[in-house]
Amino acid sequence: MRLAKVGGLVGLVALTATGCSGEEVLRFGWPEAVTPQGHRMSVFWTWSTVAALVVGVIVWSLILWPVIAHRKRGDKLPRQFQYNHFLEVIYTGIPSIMVVILFYFTVTTQNAVLAKADQKDVAVSVDVLAFQWNWDFTYRGYTAADGQPVHTLGTSSEIPVLVLPTNKTIQYNLRAKDVIHSFFVPEFNFKRDVFPFPEKNNQDGVFQNSIDREGSFVGRCAELCGIYHSAMNFEVRALNPDRFDRYMILRERLNSKTGVPNTAAEALTELGSTDPSCGNLCSPLATTTKPFDTKRNQSR
Ligand SMILES: [Cu+2]
C-alpha cells in the first residue's frame, strides 16, 4: 500500500514537474510530427513501448518474486525445474509470437509510410538536388517568365526555403550531384539518403508525404558529405494551398526591378505585403536556421 502511494506520487511529480502533457507522455519521447506518416510511426512507437512495458512488468515481477518470497531457508536443495518441457515451450514460444507481432506492425507501418499515391494525385513534385554543400529545389511543371523551371537554389549566404502547400500530396525526387547526402526534416520524422545516379544503382530516390499544418521546419543534410556538411541546411515552409498558389504565381512572374523572375525571398516578401496575417510564414529568409560562418579566411 505504501509502495503504491510512493509510486503514485513519483508518477504525479514526474508528470507535473516536467510540464509534460498527457499526449506527450504517451508519445514516450517520440518527436512531434507534422505529417500523417509521422503520426503513423508515432502510434506504432507508443504501442511498442506499451507492449515493452507490459513485458517489463511481468519480467520484473518474476525476478522480484523469487528474490523476496524464495530466499534461502536452509541447506536443503529446493525442488529443481530444469528440463521442464512445458516451461521451455512457453518461454521460447511467447517471445517468438512477440517477434512475429512486432514484425507485422513494423512492416505495415513501413508500407504506410513509404506508400506512393498515383501521379495524378500528386499536387506538387519537387526535384531535390543535393550537392556539396547546398540544395537546389526545382518545382516540376512550373515555368517562370524567362522560360526556366521555377527553382530555389541555396548559397553560402542564403538558406534555401522550400515552400510547400499543406494537406496536399507532395513528391520529393532526390538526386545528388557529387557524393551521398541525406534529406532530413526532423518534423517529418523521416530521412532518406540522396545518391548520385539513383536509377543506375537501382535506388529509390522518390518519396511522398503531406504536411498537416503551416509552419517553418528546419531541414538538414544527415550524411557526412564533406567539410561544410554541417552548413548544408534548408527550410521547409509549409503554407496553406491558397498562399502556396499565390507564391508560385509570384515565382513565375518577372520582377520589374531586376528584370528576372522573382526569387524565393522576393516572392515571399511580396506575398507578405499583400497578406499581413501571413506574418513569419512569409519571412523572406529562413527562420529556423541561418547560414554558417564558413570562416574560410580566418582558418588559413
Ligand atoms: Cu550533404
CSV table of C-alpha atoms and ligand atoms in Angstrom, one decimal:
chain,number,residue,atom,x,y,z
A,1,MET,CA,0.0,0.0,0.0
A,2,ARG,CA,2.8,2.4,1.0
A,3,LEU,CA,4.8,1.4,-2.1
A,4,ALA,CA,1.7,2.1,-4.3
A,5,LYS,CA,1.4,5.6,-2.7
A,6,VAL,CA,5.1,6.4,-3.2
A,7,GLY,CA,4.8,5.1,-6.8
A,8,GLY,CA,1.8,7.2,-7.5
A,9,LEU,CA,3.4,10.3,-6.0
A,10,VAL,CA,6.6,9.8,-8.1
A,11,GLY,CA,4.4,9.5,-11.2
A,12,LEU,CA,2.4,12.6,-10.3
A,13,VAL,CA,5.6,14.6,-9.7
A,14,ALA,CA,7.2,13.4,-13.0
A,15,LEU,CA,4.0,14.4,-14.9
A,16,THR,CA,3.6,17.9,-13.3
A,17,ALA,CA,7.2,18.9,-12.6
A,18,THR,CA,8.4,18.2,-16.1
A,19,GLY,CA,5.4,20.0,-17.7
A,20,CYS,CA,4.6,17.1,-19.9
A,21,SER,CA,1.1,16.8,-21.3
A,22,GLY,CA,-0.8,13.5,-21.3
A,23,GLU,CA,-0.3,13.3,-25.1
A,24,GLU,CA,3.4,13.9,-24.7
A,25,VAL,CA,3.7,11.2,-22.0
A,26,LEU,CA,2.0,8.7,-24.4
A,27,ARG,CA,4.5,9.6,-27.1
A,28,PHE,CA,7.3,8.2,-24.9
A,29,GLY,CA,9.8,10.7,-26.2
A,30,TRP,CA,8.9,10.3,-29.9
A,31,PRO,CA,9.4,13.7,-31.6
A,32,GLU,CA,6.2,15.5,-32.7
A,33,ALA,CA,5.4,15.0,-36.3
A,34,VAL,CA,3.7,17.3,-38.9
A,35,THR,CA,2.9,14.5,-41.4
A,36,PRO,CA,0.3,11.7,-41.4
A,37,GLN,CA,3.3,9.4,-42.0
A,38,GLY,CA,5.0,10.7,-38.8
A,39,HIS,CA,1.8,10.2,-36.8
A,40,ARG,CA,1.5,6.6,-38.0
A,41,MET,CA,5.1,5.9,-36.8
A,42,SER,CA,4.3,7.7,-33.5
A,43,VAL,CA,1.3,5.4,-32.9
A,44,PHE,CA,3.5,2.3,-33.6
A,45,TRP,CA,6.1,3.6,-31.2
A,46,THR,CA,3.5,4.2,-28.5
A,47,TRP,CA,2.1,0.7,-28.7
A,48,SER,CA,5.5,-0.9,-29.0
A,49,THR,CA,6.5,0.9,-25.8
A,50,VAL,CA,3.3,-0.1,-24.0
A,51,ALA,CA,3.9,-3.7,-25.0
A,52,ALA,CA,7.5,-3.5,-23.9
A,53,LEU,CA,6.4,-2.0,-20.5
A,54,VAL,CA,3.9,-4.9,-20.0
A,55,VAL,CA,6.6,-7.4,-20.7
A,56,GLY,CA,8.9,-5.4,-18.4
A,57,VAL,CA,6.5,-5.5,-15.5
A,58,ILE,CA,6.0,-9.3,-15.9
A,59,VAL,CA,9.8,-9.9,-16.1
A,60,TRP,CA,10.5,-7.6,-13.1
A,61,SER,CA,7.8,-9.4,-11.1
A,62,LEU,CA,9.2,-12.8,-12.0
A,63,ILE,CA,12.6,-11.6,-10.8
A,64,LEU,CA,11.4,-9.9,-7.6
A,65,TRP,CA,9.0,-12.7,-6.6
A,66,PRO,CA,11.8,-15.3,-6.0
A,67,VAL,CA,14.1,-12.7,-4.6
A,68,ILE,CA,11.6,-11.8,-2.0
A,69,ALA,CA,9.5,-14.9,-1.5
A,70,HIS,CA,12.0,-17.6,-2.0
A,71,ARG,CA,15.1,-16.6,0.0
A,72,LYS,CA,17.5,-19.3,1.2
A,73,ARG,CA,15.8,-21.0,4.2
A,74,GLY,CA,18.2,-23.8,4.9
A,75,ASP,CA,20.7,-26.2,3.4
A,76,LYS,CA,18.2,-28.4,1.8
A,77,LEU,CA,18.3,-28.2,-2.0
A,78,PRO,CA,14.9,-26.8,-3.3
A,79,ARG,CA,12.9,-28.6,-5.9
A,80,GLN,CA,14.6,-28.4,-9.3
A,81,PHE,CA,12.9,-27.3,-12.6
A,82,GLN,CA,15.4,-27.9,-15.4
A,83,TYR,CA,14.3,-30.0,-18.5
A,84,ASN,CA,10.7,-28.9,-17.9
A,85,HIS,CA,9.4,-29.2,-21.5
A,86,PHE,CA,6.2,-27.3,-20.8
A,87,LEU,CA,8.2,-24.3,-19.4
A,88,GLU,CA,10.7,-24.4,-22.2
A,89,VAL,CA,7.9,-24.3,-24.9
A,90,ILE,CA,6.3,-21.3,-23.1
A,91,TYR,CA,9.5,-19.3,-22.8
A,92,THR,CA,10.5,-20.0,-26.4
A,93,GLY,CA,7.0,-19.7,-27.9
A,94,ILE,CA,5.9,-16.5,-26.3
A,95,PRO,CA,8.9,-14.4,-27.4
A,96,SER,CA,8.6,-15.9,-30.9
A,97,ILE,CA,5.0,-14.8,-31.1
A,98,MET,CA,6.0,-11.3,-29.8
A,99,VAL,CA,8.7,-11.0,-32.5
A,100,VAL,CA,6.1,-12.0,-35.2
A,101,ILE,CA,3.6,-9.4,-33.9
A,102,LEU,CA,6.3,-6.7,-33.8
A,103,PHE,CA,7.5,-7.6,-37.3
A,104,TYR,CA,3.9,-7.5,-38.6
A,105,PHE,CA,3.3,-4.0,-37.3
A,106,THR,CA,6.8,-2.8,-38.4
A,107,VAL,CA,6.1,-3.9,-41.9
A,108,THR,CA,2.6,-2.5,-42.1
A,109,THR,CA,3.8,0.9,-40.6
A,110,GLN,CA,6.7,1.0,-43.0
A,111,ASN,CA,4.5,0.2,-46.0
A,112,ALA,CA,2.1,3.0,-44.9
A,113,VAL,CA,5.0,5.5,-44.6
A,114,LEU,CA,6.5,4.6,-47.9
A,115,ALA,CA,3.2,4.3,-49.8
A,116,LYS,CA,3.1,6.3,-53.0
A,117,ALA,CA,-0.1,7.9,-54.5
A,118,ASP,CA,-0.8,7.8,-58.2
A,119,GLN,CA,1.0,10.6,-60.2
A,120,LYS,CA,-2.4,12.2,-60.8
A,121,ASP,CA,-2.9,12.6,-57.1
A,122,VAL,CA,0.5,14.3,-56.5
A,123,ALA,CA,-0.1,18.0,-56.1
A,124,VAL,CA,3.5,19.1,-56.1
A,125,SER,CA,6.5,17.3,-57.3
A,126,VAL,CA,9.9,18.7,-56.3
A,127,ASP,CA,13.3,17.7,-57.7
A,128,VAL,CA,15.7,17.9,-54.8
A,129,LEU,CA,19.3,18.2,-56.0
A,130,ALA,CA,21.9,17.9,-53.2
A,131,PHE,CA,25.5,19.0,-53.8
A,132,GLN,CA,28.5,20.0,-51.8
A,133,TRP,CA,27.2,21.9,-49.8
A,134,ASN,CA,23.8,23.1,-50.6
A,135,TRP,CA,20.4,22.3,-52.1
A,136,ASP,CA,18.5,23.2,-55.3
A,137,PHE,CA,14.8,22.6,-55.3
A,138,THR,CA,13.0,22.6,-58.7
A,139,TYR,CA,9.2,22.5,-58.9
A,140,ARG,CA,8.1,20.3,-61.7
A,141,GLY,CA,5.5,21.8,-64.1
A,142,TYR,CA,6.1,25.4,-63.1
A,143,THR,CA,7.9,27.6,-65.7
A,144,ALA,CA,9.0,31.1,-64.9
A,145,ALA,CA,8.6,34.1,-67.3
A,146,ASP,CA,12.2,33.5,-68.5
A,147,GLY,CA,11.3,30.0,-69.7
A,148,GLN,CA,13.3,28.3,-66.9
A,149,PRO,CA,11.7,26.0,-64.4
A,150,VAL,CA,11.0,27.6,-61.1
A,151,HIS,CA,13.7,26.6,-58.7
A,152,THR,CA,15.2,27.7,-55.3
A,153,LEU,CA,18.9,27.5,-55.0
A,154,GLY,CA,20.7,27.9,-51.7
A,155,THR,CA,24.0,29.8,-51.4
A,156,SER,CA,26.5,30.1,-48.6
A,157,SER,CA,24.9,33.3,-47.6
A,158,GLU,CA,21.2,32.3,-48.0
A,159,ILE,CA,19.4,29.2,-46.8
A,160,PRO,CA,17.2,27.8,-49.5
A,161,VAL,CA,13.5,27.9,-48.4
A,162,LEU,CA,11.4,25.1,-49.9
A,163,VAL,CA,7.9,26.4,-49.9
A,164,LEU,CA,5.2,23.7,-50.0
A,165,PRO,CA,1.4,23.5,-49.6
A,166,THR,CA,-0.3,22.0,-46.6
A,167,ASN,CA,-2.6,19.0,-46.8
A,168,LYS,CA,-1.6,18.0,-50.4
A,169,THR,CA,0.4,15.1,-51.6
A,170,ILE,CA,4.0,16.2,-52.2
A,171,GLN,CA,6.6,14.1,-54.0
A,172,TYR,CA,10.3,14.5,-53.5
A,173,ASN,CA,12.6,13.3,-56.2
A,174,LEU,CA,16.0,13.1,-54.6
A,175,ARG,CA,19.3,13.2,-56.5
A,176,ALA,CA,22.9,14.2,-55.7
A,177,LYS,CA,25.4,15.9,-57.9
A,178,ASP,CA,28.5,14.5,-56.3
A,179,VAL,CA,28.6,12.4,-53.1
A,180,ILE,CA,26.0,10.9,-50.9
A,181,HIS,CA,23.9,13.3,-48.9
A,182,SER,CA,20.7,12.8,-46.9
A,183,PHE,CA,17.4,14.7,-46.9
A,184,PHE,CA,16.3,15.1,-43.4
A,185,VAL,CA,13.4,17.2,-41.9
A,186,PRO,CA,13.2,16.3,-38.2
A,187,GLU,CA,9.4,17.2,-38.1
A,188,PHE,CA,8.7,14.8,-40.9
A,189,ASN,CA,10.2,12.0,-38.7
A,190,PHE,CA,11.8,10.9,-42.0
A,191,LYS,CA,15.1,10.9,-43.7
A,192,ARG,CA,16.3,9.5,-47.0
A,193,ASP,CA,19.8,9.2,-48.4
A,194,VAL,CA,20.4,11.2,-51.6
A,195,PHE,CA,22.6,9.4,-54.1
A,196,PRO,CA,24.1,10.4,-57.4
A,197,PHE,CA,22.6,8.4,-60.3
A,198,PRO,CA,19.9,6.6,-58.2
A,199,GLU,CA,18.4,4.8,-61.2
A,200,LYS,CA,21.8,3.4,-62.3
A,201,ASN,CA,22.2,1.9,-58.8
A,202,ASN,CA,18.6,0.7,-58.6
A,203,GLN,CA,17.9,3.1,-55.6
A,204,ASP,CA,14.5,4.6,-54.9
A,205,GLY,CA,15.1,8.3,-54.6
A,206,VAL,CA,11.4,9.1,-54.5
A,207,PHE,CA,9.1,9.5,-51.5
A,208,GLN,CA,5.9,11.3,-50.8
A,209,ASN,CA,4.2,12.9,-47.8
A,210,SER,CA,1.8,15.6,-46.9
A,211,ILE,CA,2.1,18.3,-44.2
A,212,ASP,CA,-0.7,18.8,-41.7
A,213,ARG,CA,-0.1,22.4,-40.7
A,214,GLU,CA,1.5,25.7,-41.7
A,215,GLY,CA,4.9,26.3,-40.3
A,216,SER,CA,8.7,26.6,-40.8
A,217,PHE,CA,10.6,23.4,-40.3
A,218,VAL,CA,14.4,23.1,-40.4
A,219,GLY,CA,15.9,20.6,-42.9
A,220,ARG,CA,19.4,19.2,-42.8
A,221,CYS,CA,21.8,17.0,-44.6
A,222,ALA,CA,22.1,14.0,-42.4
A,223,GLU,CA,25.0,12.2,-44.2
A,224,LEU,CA,28.6,13.4,-43.5
A,225,CYS,CA,29.4,14.7,-47.0
A,226,GLY,CA,32.4,16.9,-46.6
A,227,ILE,CA,34.0,19.8,-44.7
A,228,TYR,CA,30.8,22.1,-44.8
A,229,HIS,CA,28.4,19.3,-44.2
A,230,SER,CA,27.1,21.0,-41.1
A,231,ALA,CA,26.3,24.1,-43.2
A,232,MET,CA,24.0,22.2,-45.6
A,233,ASN,CA,20.7,23.3,-44.1
A,234,PHE,CA,17.4,24.2,-45.7
A,235,GLU,CA,14.0,25.2,-44.5
A,236,VAL,CA,10.6,23.7,-45.4
A,237,ARG,CA,8.0,26.5,-45.3
A,238,ALA,CA,4.5,25.0,-45.3
A,239,LEU,CA,1.8,27.4,-46.4
A,240,ASN,CA,-1.9,26.8,-46.9
A,241,PRO,CA,-2.8,25.9,-50.6
A,242,ASP,CA,-4.1,29.4,-51.3
A,243,ARG,CA,-0.9,31.1,-50.2
A,244,PHE,CA,1.2,28.4,-51.9
A,245,ASP,CA,-0.6,29.1,-55.2
A,246,ARG,CA,-0.1,32.8,-54.9
A,247,TYR,CA,3.6,32.2,-54.1
A,248,MET,CA,4.1,30.1,-57.2
A,249,ILE,CA,2.4,32.7,-59.4
A,250,LEU,CA,4.9,35.3,-57.9
A,251,ARG,CA,7.8,32.9,-58.6
A,252,GLU,CA,6.8,32.7,-62.3
A,253,ARG,CA,6.4,36.4,-62.7
A,254,LEU,CA,9.1,38.8,-63.7
A,255,ASN,CA,10.4,41.2,-61.1
A,256,SER,CA,10.1,44.7,-62.6
A,257,LYS,CA,13.1,45.9,-60.7
A,258,THR,CA,15.5,43.2,-61.5
A,259,GLY,CA,14.1,42.1,-64.9
A,260,VAL,CA,14.3,38.4,-63.9
A,261,PRO,CA,11.7,36.2,-62.3
A,262,ASN,CA,11.1,36.7,-58.5
A,263,THR,CA,13.5,34.8,-56.2
A,264,ALA,CA,12.0,32.9,-53.3
A,265,ALA,CA,12.9,35.8,-50.9
A,266,GLU,CA,11.3,38.4,-53.3
A,267,ALA,CA,8.1,36.3,-53.8
A,268,LEU,CA,7.8,35.7,-50.0
A,269,THR,CA,8.3,39.4,-49.3
A,270,GLU,CA,5.6,40.4,-51.8
A,271,LEU,CA,3.3,37.7,-50.5
A,272,GLY,CA,3.7,39.0,-47.0
A,273,SER,CA,3.0,42.6,-48.1
A,274,THR,CA,-0.4,41.6,-49.6
A,275,ASP,CA,-1.2,39.2,-46.8
A,276,PRO,CA,-0.4,40.7,-43.4
A,277,SER,CA,-1.8,37.7,-41.5
A,278,CYS,CA,1.0,35.6,-43.0
A,279,GLY,CA,3.5,37.1,-40.5
A,280,ASN,CA,6.6,35.0,-40.0
A,281,LEU,CA,5.4,32.4,-42.5
A,282,CYS,CA,6.1,35.0,-45.2
A,283,SER,CA,9.5,35.9,-43.9
A,284,PRO,CA,11.8,36.2,-46.9
A,285,LEU,CA,14.7,34.4,-45.2
A,286,ALA,CA,14.8,31.1,-43.3
A,287,THR,CA,13.7,31.5,-39.6
A,288,THR,CA,14.7,28.1,-38.3
A,289,THR,CA,18.4,28.2,-39.2
A,290,LYS,CA,20.9,30.7,-40.5
A,291,PRO,CA,23.9,30.4,-42.8
A,292,PHE,CA,27.0,29.2,-41.0
A,293,ASP,CA,30.1,31.3,-40.9
A,294,THR,CA,32.4,29.1,-43.0
A,295,LYS,CA,35.5,31.1,-41.8
A,296,ARG,CA,37.4,30.5,-44.9
A,297,ASN,CA,39.8,33.4,-44.3
A,298,GLN,CA,40.3,33.1,-40.5
A,299,SER,CA,41.4,29.4,-40.6
A,300,ARG,CA,44.1,30.0,-43.1
B,1,CU,CU,25.4,16.8,-47.5
